[in-house]
């Protein structure tokens, strides 16, 4: 079965703290893509990253970094020095071979000044 | 990146009426589009896969007669919520795949049925 689990429903941090959002997935496919999206209160989905299952290198983009561990089926997302503008709901997603996305439950991040 | 335009962004309709939501790929052709639904404070759930020139494929539990999908061209898919009721109030969002199989999301449509 294909499944994405984001165990953290809500996280609250104070500005400038680092925060890690966890994502664990299940799939029987050998080739797949993993995603992270940000959903601010306005509702649109903001694409953050797409990662191929064959590429286990960690990625850093500014204050964002991603740790992909195939051995533990995890694709965690870290925000360094969080800012109030980072407050949003973050979704991890798994792409099935037909192109459909399976989303995790989402983690609502609240960054307080 | 590619742009997907979804219209309208917000709609309020009376119970019993039908509402049409459009999803357009502005700068690429999309043979496949997807429609998702999101209840408040919940995740996004796939409703159906829209294929240009053929019938949509609906996920289990989604009423095809309730949620009519038409993908008449390579740049446009429409979702019509027929005989809408308050329980249909939700956030609907589409995505379109380009030729490199990358998916791009529309801005979403917040439907409120009163």
CSV table of C-alpha atoms in Angstrom, one decimal:
chain,number,residue,atom,x,y,z
A,1,UNK,CA,0.0,0.0,0.0
A,2,UNK,CA,1.1,3.6,-0.7
A,3,UNK,CA,1.0,5.8,2.3
A,4,UNK,CA,2.6,9.0,3.7
A,5,UNK,CA,2.6,9.7,7.4
A,6,UNK,CA,3.4,13.1,9.0
A,7,UNK,CA,3.1,12.3,12.6
A,8,UNK,CA,3.4,15.9,13.7
A,9,UNK,CA,0.0,17.6,13.4
A,10,UNK,CA,1.1,20.9,14.8
A,11,UNK,CA,4.4,22.5,15.7
A,12,UNK,CA,5.0,25.8,17.4
A,13,UNK,CA,8.4,27.4,17.6
A,14,UNK,CA,9.8,30.8,18.3
A,15,UNK,CA,11.4,32.8,15.5
A,16,UNK,CA,15.0,31.8,14.8
A,17,UNK,CA,14.6,28.3,16.1
A,18,UNK,CA,15.4,25.4,13.8
A,19,UNK,CA,12.5,23.0,13.2
A,20,UNK,CA,12.3,19.6,11.5
A,21,UNK,CA,9.1,18.3,10.0
A,22,UNK,CA,9.0,14.5,9.7
A,23,UNK,CA,7.7,12.5,6.8
A,24,UNK,CA,7.6,8.7,6.6
A,25,UNK,CA,6.3,6.9,3.5
A,26,UNK,CA,5.4,3.5,2.3
A,27,UNK,CA,5.6,2.2,-1.2
A,28,UNK,CA,6.3,-1.0,-3.1
A,29,UNK,CA,7.5,0.9,-6.1
A,30,UNK,CA,11.2,0.9,-6.7
A,31,UNK,CA,11.1,4.2,-8.6
A,32,UNK,CA,9.1,7.1,-7.1
A,33,UNK,CA,9.1,10.8,-6.4
A,34,UNK,CA,8.7,12.5,-3.1
A,35,UNK,CA,7.6,16.1,-2.6
A,36,UNK,CA,7.2,18.8,-0.1
A,37,UNK,CA,4.7,21.6,-0.5
A,38,UNK,CA,3.9,24.6,1.6
A,39,UNK,CA,0.3,25.7,2.0
A,40,UNK,CA,-0.1,29.2,3.4
A,41,UNK,CA,-3.5,30.4,4.7
A,42,UNK,CA,-4.5,31.6,1.2
A,43,UNK,CA,-4.6,27.9,0.2
A,44,UNK,CA,-2.4,27.6,-2.8
A,45,UNK,CA,0.2,24.9,-2.8
A,46,UNK,CA,3.7,26.2,-3.1
A,47,UNK,CA,6.2,23.6,-4.5
A,48,UNK,CA,9.3,23.2,-2.4
A,49,UNK,CA,11.1,20.1,-3.6
A,50,UNK,CA,10.8,17.0,-5.8
A,51,UNK,CA,13.2,14.2,-5.0
A,52,UNK,CA,13.7,11.0,-7.1
A,53,UNK,CA,14.0,7.8,-5.2
A,54,UNK,CA,17.4,7.1,-6.7
A,55,UNK,CA,18.9,10.4,-5.4
A,56,UNK,CA,19.6,10.1,-1.7
A,57,UNK,CA,21.8,13.1,-1.5
A,58,UNK,CA,20.6,15.7,1.0
A,59,UNK,CA,19.6,19.0,-0.4
A,60,UNK,CA,19.9,22.5,0.9
A,61,UNK,CA,18.2,25.5,-0.5
A,62,UNK,CA,18.7,28.6,1.6
A,63,UNK,CA,17.2,28.0,5.0
A,64,UNK,CA,15.6,24.8,3.8
A,65,UNK,CA,17.2,21.4,3.9
A,66,UNK,CA,15.9,17.9,3.2
A,67,UNK,CA,17.2,14.6,4.5
A,68,UNK,CA,16.2,11.6,2.4
A,69,UNK,CA,16.9,8.2,4.1
A,70,UNK,CA,15.7,5.4,1.9
A,71,UNK,CA,16.6,2.8,4.6
A,72,UNK,CA,14.1,4.3,6.9
A,73,UNK,CA,11.7,5.5,4.3
A,74,UNK,CA,11.9,9.0,5.6
A,75,UNK,CA,12.1,12.4,3.9
A,76,UNK,CA,12.4,15.0,6.6
A,77,UNK,CA,12.4,18.7,6.1
A,78,UNK,CA,14.3,21.2,8.2
A,79,UNK,CA,13.9,24.9,8.4
A,80,UNK,CA,16.9,26.7,9.9
A,81,UNK,CA,16.4,30.0,11.7
A,82,UNK,CA,12.7,29.9,11.2
A,83,UNK,CA,10.8,33.1,10.4
A,84,UNK,CA,7.2,34.2,11.0
A,85,UNK,CA,6.6,33.9,7.2
A,86,UNK,CA,7.4,30.2,7.4
A,87,UNK,CA,4.1,29.7,9.3
A,88,UNK,CA,1.9,27.5,7.1
A,89,UNK,CA,0.8,23.9,6.7
A,90,UNK,CA,3.5,21.7,5.1
A,91,UNK,CA,2.6,18.6,3.2
A,92,UNK,CA,4.8,15.7,2.2
A,93,UNK,CA,3.6,13.7,-0.8
A,94,UNK,CA,4.5,10.6,-2.7
A,95,UNK,CA,3.9,10.3,-6.4
A,96,UNK,CA,2.5,7.0,-7.7
A,97,UNK,CA,3.5,5.8,-11.1
A,98,UNK,CA,0.3,7.1,-12.7
A,99,UNK,CA,1.3,10.6,-11.6
A,100,UNK,CA,-1.2,10.7,-8.7
A,101,UNK,CA,0.0,12.3,-5.5
A,102,UNK,CA,-0.6,10.8,-2.1
A,103,UNK,CA,-0.4,13.5,0.6
A,104,UNK,CA,0.5,13.2,4.2
A,105,UNK,CA,-1.9,14.6,6.8
A,106,UNK,CA,0.1,17.9,6.9
A,107,UNK,CA,2.0,19.6,9.7
A,108,UNK,CA,0.8,23.0,10.7
A,109,UNK,CA,3.8,25.1,11.6
A,110,UNK,CA,3.4,28.2,13.7
A,111,UNK,CA,6.4,30.5,14.1
A,112,UNK,CA,5.9,33.1,16.8
A,113,UNK,CA,7.9,36.3,16.9
B,1,UNK,CA,8.0,27.1,-14.1
B,2,UNK,CA,4.8,26.2,-15.8
B,3,UNK,CA,1.6,27.9,-14.9
B,4,UNK,CA,-1.8,26.4,-14.1
B,5,UNK,CA,-4.7,28.7,-13.7
B,6,UNK,CA,-7.7,27.7,-11.8
B,7,UNK,CA,-10.9,29.7,-11.9
B,8,UNK,CA,-12.8,30.8,-9.9
B,9,UNK,CA,-10.7,31.2,-6.7
B,10,UNK,CA,-13.8,31.5,-4.6
B,11,UNK,CA,-17.4,30.7,-5.2
B,12,UNK,CA,-20.6,30.8,-3.1
B,13,UNK,CA,-23.6,29.1,-4.5
B,14,UNK,CA,-27.0,28.1,-3.3
B,15,UNK,CA,-27.9,24.5,-2.4
B,16,UNK,CA,-29.1,22.6,-5.5
B,17,UNK,CA,-27.3,24.6,-8.1
B,18,UNK,CA,-24.3,23.5,-10.1
B,19,UNK,CA,-20.8,25.0,-10.1
B,20,UNK,CA,-18.2,24.7,-12.7
B,21,UNK,CA,-14.5,25.0,-11.9
B,22,UNK,CA,-11.9,25.5,-14.7
B,23,UNK,CA,-8.3,24.3,-14.7
B,24,UNK,CA,-6.1,25.6,-17.5
B,25,UNK,CA,-2.5,24.9,-18.3
B,26,UNK,CA,-1.3,28.3,-19.7
B,27,UNK,CA,2.0,27.5,-21.3
B,28,UNK,CA,2.1,23.8,-21.8
B,29,UNK,CA,-0.2,21.0,-23.0
B,30,UNK,CA,-1.5,18.6,-20.4
B,31,UNK,CA,-2.8,15.3,-21.4
B,32,UNK,CA,-3.4,14.4,-17.7
B,33,UNK,CA,-4.9,16.6,-15.0
B,34,UNK,CA,-5.8,15.7,-11.5
B,35,UNK,CA,-8.5,17.0,-9.2
B,36,UNK,CA,-8.1,17.0,-5.4
B,37,UNK,CA,-10.3,18.0,-2.6
B,38,UNK,CA,-9.4,19.3,0.8
B,39,UNK,CA,-11.6,19.7,3.8
B,40,UNK,CA,-10.7,22.2,6.4
B,41,UNK,CA,-7.7,21.2,8.5
B,42,UNK,CA,-7.4,18.1,6.4
B,43,UNK,CA,-5.1,16.7,3.8
B,44,UNK,CA,-5.6,16.7,0.0
B,45,UNK,CA,-7.4,13.7,-1.4
B,46,UNK,CA,-7.4,12.7,-5.0
B,47,UNK,CA,-10.8,12.8,-6.5
B,48,UNK,CA,-10.2,11.8,-10.1
B,49,UNK,CA,-7.7,11.7,-13.0
B,50,UNK,CA,-8.8,13.7,-16.0
B,51,UNK,CA,-7.5,12.5,-19.4
B,52,UNK,CA,-7.8,14.5,-22.5
B,53,UNK,CA,-10.2,13.0,-24.9
B,54,UNK,CA,-11.4,10.2,-22.7
B,55,UNK,CA,-13.5,9.6,-19.6
B,56,UNK,CA,-12.1,10.6,-16.2
B,57,UNK,CA,-11.0,8.0,-13.8
B,58,UNK,CA,-12.6,8.4,-10.4
B,59,UNK,CA,-11.2,7.3,-7.1
B,60,UNK,CA,-13.1,5.0,-4.9
B,61,UNK,CA,-15.9,6.7,-3.1
B,62,UNK,CA,-16.2,9.7,-5.4
B,63,UNK,CA,-19.5,10.0,-7.2
B,64,UNK,CA,-19.0,10.5,-10.9
B,65,UNK,CA,-22.5,11.8,-11.4
B,66,UNK,CA,-21.9,14.3,-8.7
B,67,UNK,CA,-18.5,15.5,-9.8
B,68,UNK,CA,-18.5,15.8,-13.6
B,69,UNK,CA,-15.1,16.1,-15.2
B,70,UNK,CA,-14.5,17.1,-18.8
B,71,UNK,CA,-11.1,17.4,-20.4
B,72,UNK,CA,-12.0,18.5,-23.9
B,73,UNK,CA,-8.7,20.0,-24.8
B,74,UNK,CA,-5.0,19.7,-23.9
B,75,UNK,CA,-5.1,22.9,-21.9
B,76,UNK,CA,-8.5,22.7,-20.1
B,77,UNK,CA,-10.2,20.5,-17.6
B,78,UNK,CA,-13.4,21.3,-15.9
B,79,UNK,CA,-15.0,20.0,-12.7
B,80,UNK,CA,-18.7,20.6,-12.3
B,81,UNK,CA,-20.2,20.0,-8.9
B,82,UNK,CA,-23.8,19.1,-9.7
B,83,UNK,CA,-26.7,19.8,-7.4
B,84,UNK,CA,-24.3,21.1,-4.8
B,85,UNK,CA,-25.1,20.7,-1.1
B,86,UNK,CA,-23.5,22.2,2.0
B,87,UNK,CA,-21.4,19.0,2.5
B,88,UNK,CA,-19.8,19.7,-0.9
B,89,UNK,CA,-18.2,22.9,0.6
B,90,UNK,CA,-14.5,22.4,0.3
B,91,UNK,CA,-11.3,23.5,-1.3
B,92,UNK,CA,-10.8,22.0,-4.7
B,93,UNK,CA,-7.5,22.1,-6.4
B,94,UNK,CA,-6.3,20.8,-9.7
B,95,UNK,CA,-2.9,19.8,-11.0
B,96,UNK,CA,-1.6,19.4,-14.6
B,97,UNK,CA,1.3,17.3,-15.8
B,98,UNK,CA,3.6,18.6,-18.5
B,99,UNK,CA,5.5,16.6,-21.1
B,100,UNK,CA,8.3,15.9,-18.6
B,101,UNK,CA,5.7,14.5,-16.1
B,102,UNK,CA,6.1,17.3,-13.7
B,103,UNK,CA,2.9,18.3,-11.9
B,104,UNK,CA,1.9,21.9,-11.4
B,105,UNK,CA,-1.0,23.0,-9.2
B,106,UNK,CA,-3.6,25.6,-9.7
B,107,UNK,CA,-4.4,28.2,-7.1
B,108,UNK,CA,-7.4,26.2,-5.8
B,109,UNK,CA,-11.1,27.0,-5.6
B,110,UNK,CA,-12.9,27.5,-2.3
B,111,UNK,CA,-16.5,26.4,-2.7
B,112,UNK,CA,-19.1,27.4,-0.2
B,113,UNK,CA,-22.6,26.0,-0.6
B,114,UNK,CA,-25.3,27.8,1.4
